Short mmCIF file of C-alpha atoms and ligand atoms in Angstrom, two decimals:
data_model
loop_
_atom_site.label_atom_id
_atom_site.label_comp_id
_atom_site.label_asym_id
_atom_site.label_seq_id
_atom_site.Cartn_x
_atom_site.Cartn_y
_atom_site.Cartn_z
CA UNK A 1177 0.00 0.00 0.00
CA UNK A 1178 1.54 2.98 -0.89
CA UNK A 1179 2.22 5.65 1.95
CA UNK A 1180 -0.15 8.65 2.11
CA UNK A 1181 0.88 11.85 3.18
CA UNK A 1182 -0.36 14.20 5.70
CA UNK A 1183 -0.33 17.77 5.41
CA UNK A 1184 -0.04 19.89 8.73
CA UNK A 1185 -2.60 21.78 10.12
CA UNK A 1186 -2.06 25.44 10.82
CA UNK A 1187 1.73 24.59 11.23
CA UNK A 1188 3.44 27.88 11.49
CA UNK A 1189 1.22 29.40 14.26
CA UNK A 1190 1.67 26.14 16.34
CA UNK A 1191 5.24 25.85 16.50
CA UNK A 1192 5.76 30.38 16.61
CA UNK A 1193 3.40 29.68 19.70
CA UNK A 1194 5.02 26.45 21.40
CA UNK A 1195 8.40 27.04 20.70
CA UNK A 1196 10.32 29.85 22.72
CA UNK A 1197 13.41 28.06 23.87
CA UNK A 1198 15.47 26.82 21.61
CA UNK A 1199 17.15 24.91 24.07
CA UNK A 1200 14.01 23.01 25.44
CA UNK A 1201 12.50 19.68 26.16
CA UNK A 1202 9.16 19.71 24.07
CA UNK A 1203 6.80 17.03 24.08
CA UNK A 1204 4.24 16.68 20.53
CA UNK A 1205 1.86 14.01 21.91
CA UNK A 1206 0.02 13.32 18.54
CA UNK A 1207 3.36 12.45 15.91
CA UNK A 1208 1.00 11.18 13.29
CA UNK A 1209 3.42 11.70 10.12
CA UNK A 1210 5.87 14.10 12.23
CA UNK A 1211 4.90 17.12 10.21
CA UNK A 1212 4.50 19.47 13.51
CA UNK A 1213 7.47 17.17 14.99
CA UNK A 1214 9.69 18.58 11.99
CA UNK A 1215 9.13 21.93 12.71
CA UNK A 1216 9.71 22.11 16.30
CA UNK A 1217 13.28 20.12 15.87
CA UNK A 1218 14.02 22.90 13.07
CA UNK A 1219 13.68 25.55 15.80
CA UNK A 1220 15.68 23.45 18.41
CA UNK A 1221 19.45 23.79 19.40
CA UNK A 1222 21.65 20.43 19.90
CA UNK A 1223 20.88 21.01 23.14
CA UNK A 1224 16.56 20.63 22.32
CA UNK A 1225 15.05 18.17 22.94
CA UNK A 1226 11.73 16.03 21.23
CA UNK A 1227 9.84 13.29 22.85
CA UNK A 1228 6.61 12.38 20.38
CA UNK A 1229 3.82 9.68 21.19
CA UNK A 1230 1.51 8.16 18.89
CA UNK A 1231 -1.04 5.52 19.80
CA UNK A 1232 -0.73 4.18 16.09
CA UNK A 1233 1.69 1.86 15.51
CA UNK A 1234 2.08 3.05 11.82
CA UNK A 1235 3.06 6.48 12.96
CA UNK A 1236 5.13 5.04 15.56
CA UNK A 1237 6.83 3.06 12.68
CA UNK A 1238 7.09 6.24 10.62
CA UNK A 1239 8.72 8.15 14.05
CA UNK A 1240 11.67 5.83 14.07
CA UNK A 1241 12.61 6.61 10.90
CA UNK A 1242 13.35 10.14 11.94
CA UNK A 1243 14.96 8.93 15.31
CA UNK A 1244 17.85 7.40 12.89
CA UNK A 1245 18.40 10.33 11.43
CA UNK A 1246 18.04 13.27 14.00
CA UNK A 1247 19.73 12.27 18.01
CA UNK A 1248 17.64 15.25 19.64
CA UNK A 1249 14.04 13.11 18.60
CA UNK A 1250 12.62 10.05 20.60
CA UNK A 1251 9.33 8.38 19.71
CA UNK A 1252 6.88 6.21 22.11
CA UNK A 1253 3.67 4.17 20.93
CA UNK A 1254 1.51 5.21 23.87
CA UNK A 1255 -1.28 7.12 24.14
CA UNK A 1256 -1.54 10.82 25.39
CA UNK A 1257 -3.26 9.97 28.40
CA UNK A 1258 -0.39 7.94 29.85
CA UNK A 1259 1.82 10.67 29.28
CA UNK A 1260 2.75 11.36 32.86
CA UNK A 1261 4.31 7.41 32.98
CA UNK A 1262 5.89 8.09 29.72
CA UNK A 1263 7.64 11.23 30.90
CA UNK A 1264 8.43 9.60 33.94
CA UNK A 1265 10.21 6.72 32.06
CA UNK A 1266 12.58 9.17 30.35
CA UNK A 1267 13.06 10.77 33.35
CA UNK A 1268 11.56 14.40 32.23
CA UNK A 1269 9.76 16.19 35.16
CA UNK A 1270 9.11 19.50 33.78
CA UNK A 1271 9.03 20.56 29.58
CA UNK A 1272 9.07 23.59 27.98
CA UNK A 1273 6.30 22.93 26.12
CA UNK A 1274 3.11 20.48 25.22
CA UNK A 1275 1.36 20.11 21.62
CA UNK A 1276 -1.67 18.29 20.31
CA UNK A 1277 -3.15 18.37 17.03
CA UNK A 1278 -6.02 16.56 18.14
CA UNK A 1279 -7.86 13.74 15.36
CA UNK A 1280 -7.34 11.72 13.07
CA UNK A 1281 -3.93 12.18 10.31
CA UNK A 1282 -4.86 11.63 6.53
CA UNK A 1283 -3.32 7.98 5.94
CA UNK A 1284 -5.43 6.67 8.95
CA UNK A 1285 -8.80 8.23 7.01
CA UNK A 1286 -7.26 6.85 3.68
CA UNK A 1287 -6.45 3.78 4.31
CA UNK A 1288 -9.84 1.61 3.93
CA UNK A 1289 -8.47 -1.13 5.95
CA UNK A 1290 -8.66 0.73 9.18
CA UNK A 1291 -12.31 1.52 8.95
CA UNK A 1292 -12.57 5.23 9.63
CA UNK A 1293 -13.82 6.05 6.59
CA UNK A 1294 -17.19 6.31 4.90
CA UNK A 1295 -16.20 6.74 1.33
CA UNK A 1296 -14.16 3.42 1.08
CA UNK A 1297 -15.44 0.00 1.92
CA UNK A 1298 -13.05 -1.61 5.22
CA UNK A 1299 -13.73 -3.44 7.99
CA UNK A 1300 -15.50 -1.82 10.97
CA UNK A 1301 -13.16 -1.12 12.99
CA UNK A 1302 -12.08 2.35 14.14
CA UNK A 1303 -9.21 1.71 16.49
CA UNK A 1304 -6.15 4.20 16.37
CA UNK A 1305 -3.93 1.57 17.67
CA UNK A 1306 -5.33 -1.95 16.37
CA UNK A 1307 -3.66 -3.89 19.01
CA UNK A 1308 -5.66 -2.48 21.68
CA UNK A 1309 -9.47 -2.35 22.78
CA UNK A 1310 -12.28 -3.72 20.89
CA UNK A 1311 -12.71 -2.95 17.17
CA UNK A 1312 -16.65 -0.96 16.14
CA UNK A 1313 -18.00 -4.13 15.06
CA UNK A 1314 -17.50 -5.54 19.00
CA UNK A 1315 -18.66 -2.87 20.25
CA UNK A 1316 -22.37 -2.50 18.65
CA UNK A 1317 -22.82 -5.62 19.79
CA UNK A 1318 -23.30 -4.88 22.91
CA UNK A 1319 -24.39 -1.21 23.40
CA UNK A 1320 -27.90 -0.60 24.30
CA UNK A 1321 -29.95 1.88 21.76
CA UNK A 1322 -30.09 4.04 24.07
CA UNK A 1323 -26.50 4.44 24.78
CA UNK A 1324 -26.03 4.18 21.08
CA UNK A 1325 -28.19 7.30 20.60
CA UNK A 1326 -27.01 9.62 22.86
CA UNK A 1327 -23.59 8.84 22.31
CA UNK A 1328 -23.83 9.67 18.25
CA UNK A 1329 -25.73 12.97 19.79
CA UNK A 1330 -22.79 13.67 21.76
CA UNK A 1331 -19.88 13.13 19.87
CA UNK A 1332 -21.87 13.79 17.08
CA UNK A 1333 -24.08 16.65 17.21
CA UNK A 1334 -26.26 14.96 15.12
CA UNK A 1335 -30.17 15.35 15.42
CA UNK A 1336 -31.31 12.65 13.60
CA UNK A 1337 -29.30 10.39 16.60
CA UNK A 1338 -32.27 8.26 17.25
CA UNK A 1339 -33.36 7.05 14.05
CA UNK A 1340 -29.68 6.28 13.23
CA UNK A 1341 -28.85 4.18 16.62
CA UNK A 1342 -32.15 2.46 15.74
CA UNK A 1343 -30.90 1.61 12.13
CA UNK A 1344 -27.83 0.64 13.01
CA UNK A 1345 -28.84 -1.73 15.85
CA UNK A 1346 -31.40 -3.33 13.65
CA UNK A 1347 -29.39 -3.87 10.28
CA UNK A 1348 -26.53 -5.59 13.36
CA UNK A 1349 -29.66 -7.87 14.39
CA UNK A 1350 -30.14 -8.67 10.98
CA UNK A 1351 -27.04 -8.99 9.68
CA UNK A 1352 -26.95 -6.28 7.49
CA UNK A 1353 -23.58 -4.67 9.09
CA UNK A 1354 -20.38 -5.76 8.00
CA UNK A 1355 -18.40 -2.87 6.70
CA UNK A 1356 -18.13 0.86 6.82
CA UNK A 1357 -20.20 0.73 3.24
CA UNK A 1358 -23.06 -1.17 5.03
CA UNK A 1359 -23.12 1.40 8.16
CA UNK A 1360 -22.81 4.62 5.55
CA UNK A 1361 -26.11 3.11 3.50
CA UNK A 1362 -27.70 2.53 6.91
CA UNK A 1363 -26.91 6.43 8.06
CA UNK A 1364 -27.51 7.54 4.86
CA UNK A 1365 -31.19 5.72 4.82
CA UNK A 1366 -32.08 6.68 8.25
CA UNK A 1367 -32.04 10.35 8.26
CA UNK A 1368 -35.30 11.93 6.32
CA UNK A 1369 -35.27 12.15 2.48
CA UNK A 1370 -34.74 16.24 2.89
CA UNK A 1371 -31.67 15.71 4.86
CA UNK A 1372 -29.95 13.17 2.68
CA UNK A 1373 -28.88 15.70 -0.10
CA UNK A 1374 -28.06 18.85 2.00
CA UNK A 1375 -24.73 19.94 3.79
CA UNK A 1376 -22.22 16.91 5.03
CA UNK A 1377 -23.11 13.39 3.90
CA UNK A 1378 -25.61 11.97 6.29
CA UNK A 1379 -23.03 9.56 7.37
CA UNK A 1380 -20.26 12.00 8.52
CA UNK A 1381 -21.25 12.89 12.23
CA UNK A 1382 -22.32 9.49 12.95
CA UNK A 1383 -18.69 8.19 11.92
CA UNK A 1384 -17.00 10.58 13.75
CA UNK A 1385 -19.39 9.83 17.08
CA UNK A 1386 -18.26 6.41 16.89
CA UNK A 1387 -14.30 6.63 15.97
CA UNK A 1388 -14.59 8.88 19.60
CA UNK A 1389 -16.47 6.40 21.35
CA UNK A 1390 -14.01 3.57 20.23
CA UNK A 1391 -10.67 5.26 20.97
CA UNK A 1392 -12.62 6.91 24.54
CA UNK A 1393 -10.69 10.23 22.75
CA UNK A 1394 -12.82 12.53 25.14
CA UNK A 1395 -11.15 10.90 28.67
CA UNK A 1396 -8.00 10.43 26.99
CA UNK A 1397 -7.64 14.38 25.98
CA UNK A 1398 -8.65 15.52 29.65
CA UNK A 1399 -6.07 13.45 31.10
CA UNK A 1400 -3.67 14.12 28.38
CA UNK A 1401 -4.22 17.87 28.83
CA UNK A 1402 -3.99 17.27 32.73
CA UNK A 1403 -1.19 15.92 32.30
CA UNK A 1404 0.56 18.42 30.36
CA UNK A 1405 -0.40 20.82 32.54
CA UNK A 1406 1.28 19.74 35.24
CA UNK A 1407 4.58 19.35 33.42
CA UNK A 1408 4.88 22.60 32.22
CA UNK A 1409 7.66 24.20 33.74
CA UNK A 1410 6.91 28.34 34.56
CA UNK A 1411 6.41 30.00 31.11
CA UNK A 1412 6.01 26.59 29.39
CA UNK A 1413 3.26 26.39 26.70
CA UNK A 1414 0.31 24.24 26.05
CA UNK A 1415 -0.71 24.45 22.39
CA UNK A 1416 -3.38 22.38 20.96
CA UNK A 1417 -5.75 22.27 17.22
CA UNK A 1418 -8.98 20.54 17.88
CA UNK A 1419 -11.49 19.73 14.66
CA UNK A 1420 -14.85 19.84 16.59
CA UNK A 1421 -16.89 21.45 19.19
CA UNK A 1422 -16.88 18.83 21.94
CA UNK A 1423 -12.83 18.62 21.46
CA UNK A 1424 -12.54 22.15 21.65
CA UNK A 1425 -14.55 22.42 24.24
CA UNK A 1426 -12.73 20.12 26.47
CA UNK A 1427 -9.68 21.80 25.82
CA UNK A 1428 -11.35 25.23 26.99
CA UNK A 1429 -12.65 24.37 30.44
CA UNK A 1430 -9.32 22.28 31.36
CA UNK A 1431 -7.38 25.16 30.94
CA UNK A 1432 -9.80 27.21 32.01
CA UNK A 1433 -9.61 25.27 35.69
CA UNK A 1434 -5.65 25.61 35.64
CA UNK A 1435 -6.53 29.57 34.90
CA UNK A 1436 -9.41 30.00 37.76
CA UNK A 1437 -9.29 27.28 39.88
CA UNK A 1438 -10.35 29.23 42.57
CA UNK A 1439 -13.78 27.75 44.32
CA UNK A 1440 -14.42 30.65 47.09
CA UNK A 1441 -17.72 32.55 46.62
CA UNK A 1442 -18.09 34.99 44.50
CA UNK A 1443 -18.84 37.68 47.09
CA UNK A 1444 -15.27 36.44 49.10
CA UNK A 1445 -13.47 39.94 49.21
CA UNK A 1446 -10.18 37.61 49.03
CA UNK A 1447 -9.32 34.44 47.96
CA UNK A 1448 -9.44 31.67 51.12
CA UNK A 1449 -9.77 28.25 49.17
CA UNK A 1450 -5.42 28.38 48.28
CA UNK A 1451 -5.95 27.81 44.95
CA UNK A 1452 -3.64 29.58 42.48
CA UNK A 1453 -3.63 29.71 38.52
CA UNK A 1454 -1.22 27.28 37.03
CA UNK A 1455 -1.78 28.87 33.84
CA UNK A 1456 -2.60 31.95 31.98
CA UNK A 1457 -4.05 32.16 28.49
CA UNK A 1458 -2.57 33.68 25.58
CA UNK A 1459 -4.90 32.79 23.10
CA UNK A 1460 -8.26 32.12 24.74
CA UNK A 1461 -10.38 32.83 21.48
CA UNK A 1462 -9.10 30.46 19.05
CA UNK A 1463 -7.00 30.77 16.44
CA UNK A 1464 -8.38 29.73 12.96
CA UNK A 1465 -6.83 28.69 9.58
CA UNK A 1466 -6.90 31.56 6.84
CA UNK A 1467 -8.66 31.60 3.90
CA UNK A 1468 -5.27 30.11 1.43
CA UNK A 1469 -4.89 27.34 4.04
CA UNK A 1470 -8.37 26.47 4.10
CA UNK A 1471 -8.58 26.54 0.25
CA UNK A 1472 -5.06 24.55 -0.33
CA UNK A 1473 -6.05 21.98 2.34
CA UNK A 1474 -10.02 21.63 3.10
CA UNK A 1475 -9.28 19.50 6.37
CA UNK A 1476 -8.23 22.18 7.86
CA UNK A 1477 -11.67 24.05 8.21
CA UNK A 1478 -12.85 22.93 11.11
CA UNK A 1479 -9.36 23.46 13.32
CA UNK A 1480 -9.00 25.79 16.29
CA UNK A 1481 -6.22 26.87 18.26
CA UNK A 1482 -5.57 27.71 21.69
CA UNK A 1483 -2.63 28.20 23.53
CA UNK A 1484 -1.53 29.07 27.26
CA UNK A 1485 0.81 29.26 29.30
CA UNK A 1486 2.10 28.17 32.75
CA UNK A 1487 2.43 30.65 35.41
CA UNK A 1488 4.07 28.45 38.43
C1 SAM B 2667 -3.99 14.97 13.08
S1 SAM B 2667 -2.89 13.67 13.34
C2 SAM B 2667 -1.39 14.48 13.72
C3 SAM B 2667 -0.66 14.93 12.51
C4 SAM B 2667 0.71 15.50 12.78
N1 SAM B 2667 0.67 16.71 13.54
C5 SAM B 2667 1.47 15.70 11.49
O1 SAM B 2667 1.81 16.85 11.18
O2 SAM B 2667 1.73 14.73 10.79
C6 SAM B 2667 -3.34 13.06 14.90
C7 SAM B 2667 -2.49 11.90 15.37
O3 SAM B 2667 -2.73 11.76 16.77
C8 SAM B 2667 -2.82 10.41 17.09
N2 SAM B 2667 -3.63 10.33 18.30
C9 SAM B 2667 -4.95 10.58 18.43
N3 SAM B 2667 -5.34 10.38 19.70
C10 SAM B 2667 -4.22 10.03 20.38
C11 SAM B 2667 -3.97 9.70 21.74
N4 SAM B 2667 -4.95 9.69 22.65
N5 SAM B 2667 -2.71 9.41 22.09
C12 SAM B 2667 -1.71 9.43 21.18
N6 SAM B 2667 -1.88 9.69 19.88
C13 SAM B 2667 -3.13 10.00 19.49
C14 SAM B 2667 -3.44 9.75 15.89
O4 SAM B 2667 -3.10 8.38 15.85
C15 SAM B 2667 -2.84 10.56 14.74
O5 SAM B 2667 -1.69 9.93 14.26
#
């Protein structure tokens, strides 16, 4: 199979904003085909530092590769929200700086075989790292409808939710599921006749719901971020793209406890709880692509940016 390529998402404002020490221990916790990786170790001195982490062992395999060639990079297959174990295994307590860019990387969506995608007929399967958890097909068996629905709601944001869990579950009971072809033609039939033609393919929010649900990405980036935070050493950034509103979201409110953890009442003249800021923001609105980007690489659309910064 011939190796796909992935271009990098809003790549110069990510490294400007992680970046400031050239000298620095940085941490990229999502390698995928090293394209953010690249351009931090272009910034760095001999004396930088990179430690990356994929949970995909194809982007672990495509890591090591660069490790041959460039002494200042190390790569681990684990996932983001073991990071503290991973840092303490190299024996890093505190980095100069943490980035995500959160999702999927274009050979995982292109390559039918791993089931993430709608427009080519694979397996259902979903898993970012294939050797661990249960593939999409194990899992249906066994959620309730229910569950089904308000999880594709979720992770979704899709309205049509229950008449697609309902589908789903029914074409399983009869057989009718096998591959990612089967469960677009069962989105695509579920949602009403006016919706089928308009905006995104009726299939894309329920394929993202589920790729979420099978990696449990929503735990894994709060305890990622969690982690991160507390790594940071005074001035050391957080940076992170996320492609959708529950991501995003996530990352805004976990920063947004380092930045006011504070729990006294409002009417407290002074603060009595002891709980001090760990970080500050520096770009609390988020960041989006431009226009070029957006028209050179359409992936890029959804992405938004936010950094900040630890203050102890
Ligand atoms: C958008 S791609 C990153 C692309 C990369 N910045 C580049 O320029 O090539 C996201 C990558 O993060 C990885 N990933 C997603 N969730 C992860 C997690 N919880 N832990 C570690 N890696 C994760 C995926 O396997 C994928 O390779």
């Amino acid at each position: 199979m011939a190796e796909v390529s992935h271009v990098p998402v809003m790549l110069d404002e990510w490294v400007d904003a992680l970046v400031l020490d050239p000298d620095g221990r940085y941490v990229d916790a999502t390698f995928g085909r090293g394209g953010h990786s690249r351009a931090i170790l272009e910034r760095l001195s001999p004396q930088g530092r990179l430690l990356a982490l994929d949970r995909d062992p194809e982007a672990v395999r495509e890591g090591e590769r660069l490790v041959r060639r460039d002494a200042r990079f190390t790569i681990v297959h684990a996932s983001f929200g073991q990071l503290d174990e991973v840092l303490a295994e190299h024996g890093w307590d505190k980095v100069s700086g943490v980035g995500f860019d959160l999702g999927l990387s274009s050979p995982q969506l292109d390559q039918a075989q791993r089931g993430f995608s709608f427009q080519q007929e694979g397996p259902l399967d979903m898993r970012m790292n294939p050797d661990e958890g249960q593939p999409l097909s194990a899992m249906l068996r066994t959620v309730s409808e229910r569950e089904l629905a308000k999880l594709i709601r979720d992770y979704g944001d899709e309205r049509f939710a229950g008449r697609i869990a309902r589908a789903i579950l029914q074409a399983m009971r009869e057989g009718r599921m096998k591959t990612t072809a089967d469960l677009e033609r069962v989105c695509f039939h579920a949602v009403p006749r006016s919706a089928r033609y308009h905006g995104v393919h009726p299939a894309t929010r329920t394929f993202q719901a589920l790729r979420i649900w099978v990696n449990d990405e929503m735990e894994q980036l709060r305890q990622g971020l969690s982690a991160a935070i507390r790594h940071l050493r005074a001035a050391g950034r957080l940076v992170v793209i996320a492609f959708h509103s529950g991501e995003d979201r996530i990352v805004r409110d976990v920063i947004e406890q380092a930045v006011h953890p504070c729990t006294c009442p409002p009417q407290f003249p002074v603060c009595v709880c002891g709980r001090r800021p760990s970080m500050r923001w520096v770009q609390k609105k988020p960041l989006r692509p431009d226009e070029r980007e957006v028209e050179i690489n359409p992936r890029s659309r959804s992405a938004r940016l936010r950094i900040a910064e630890a203050v102890s």
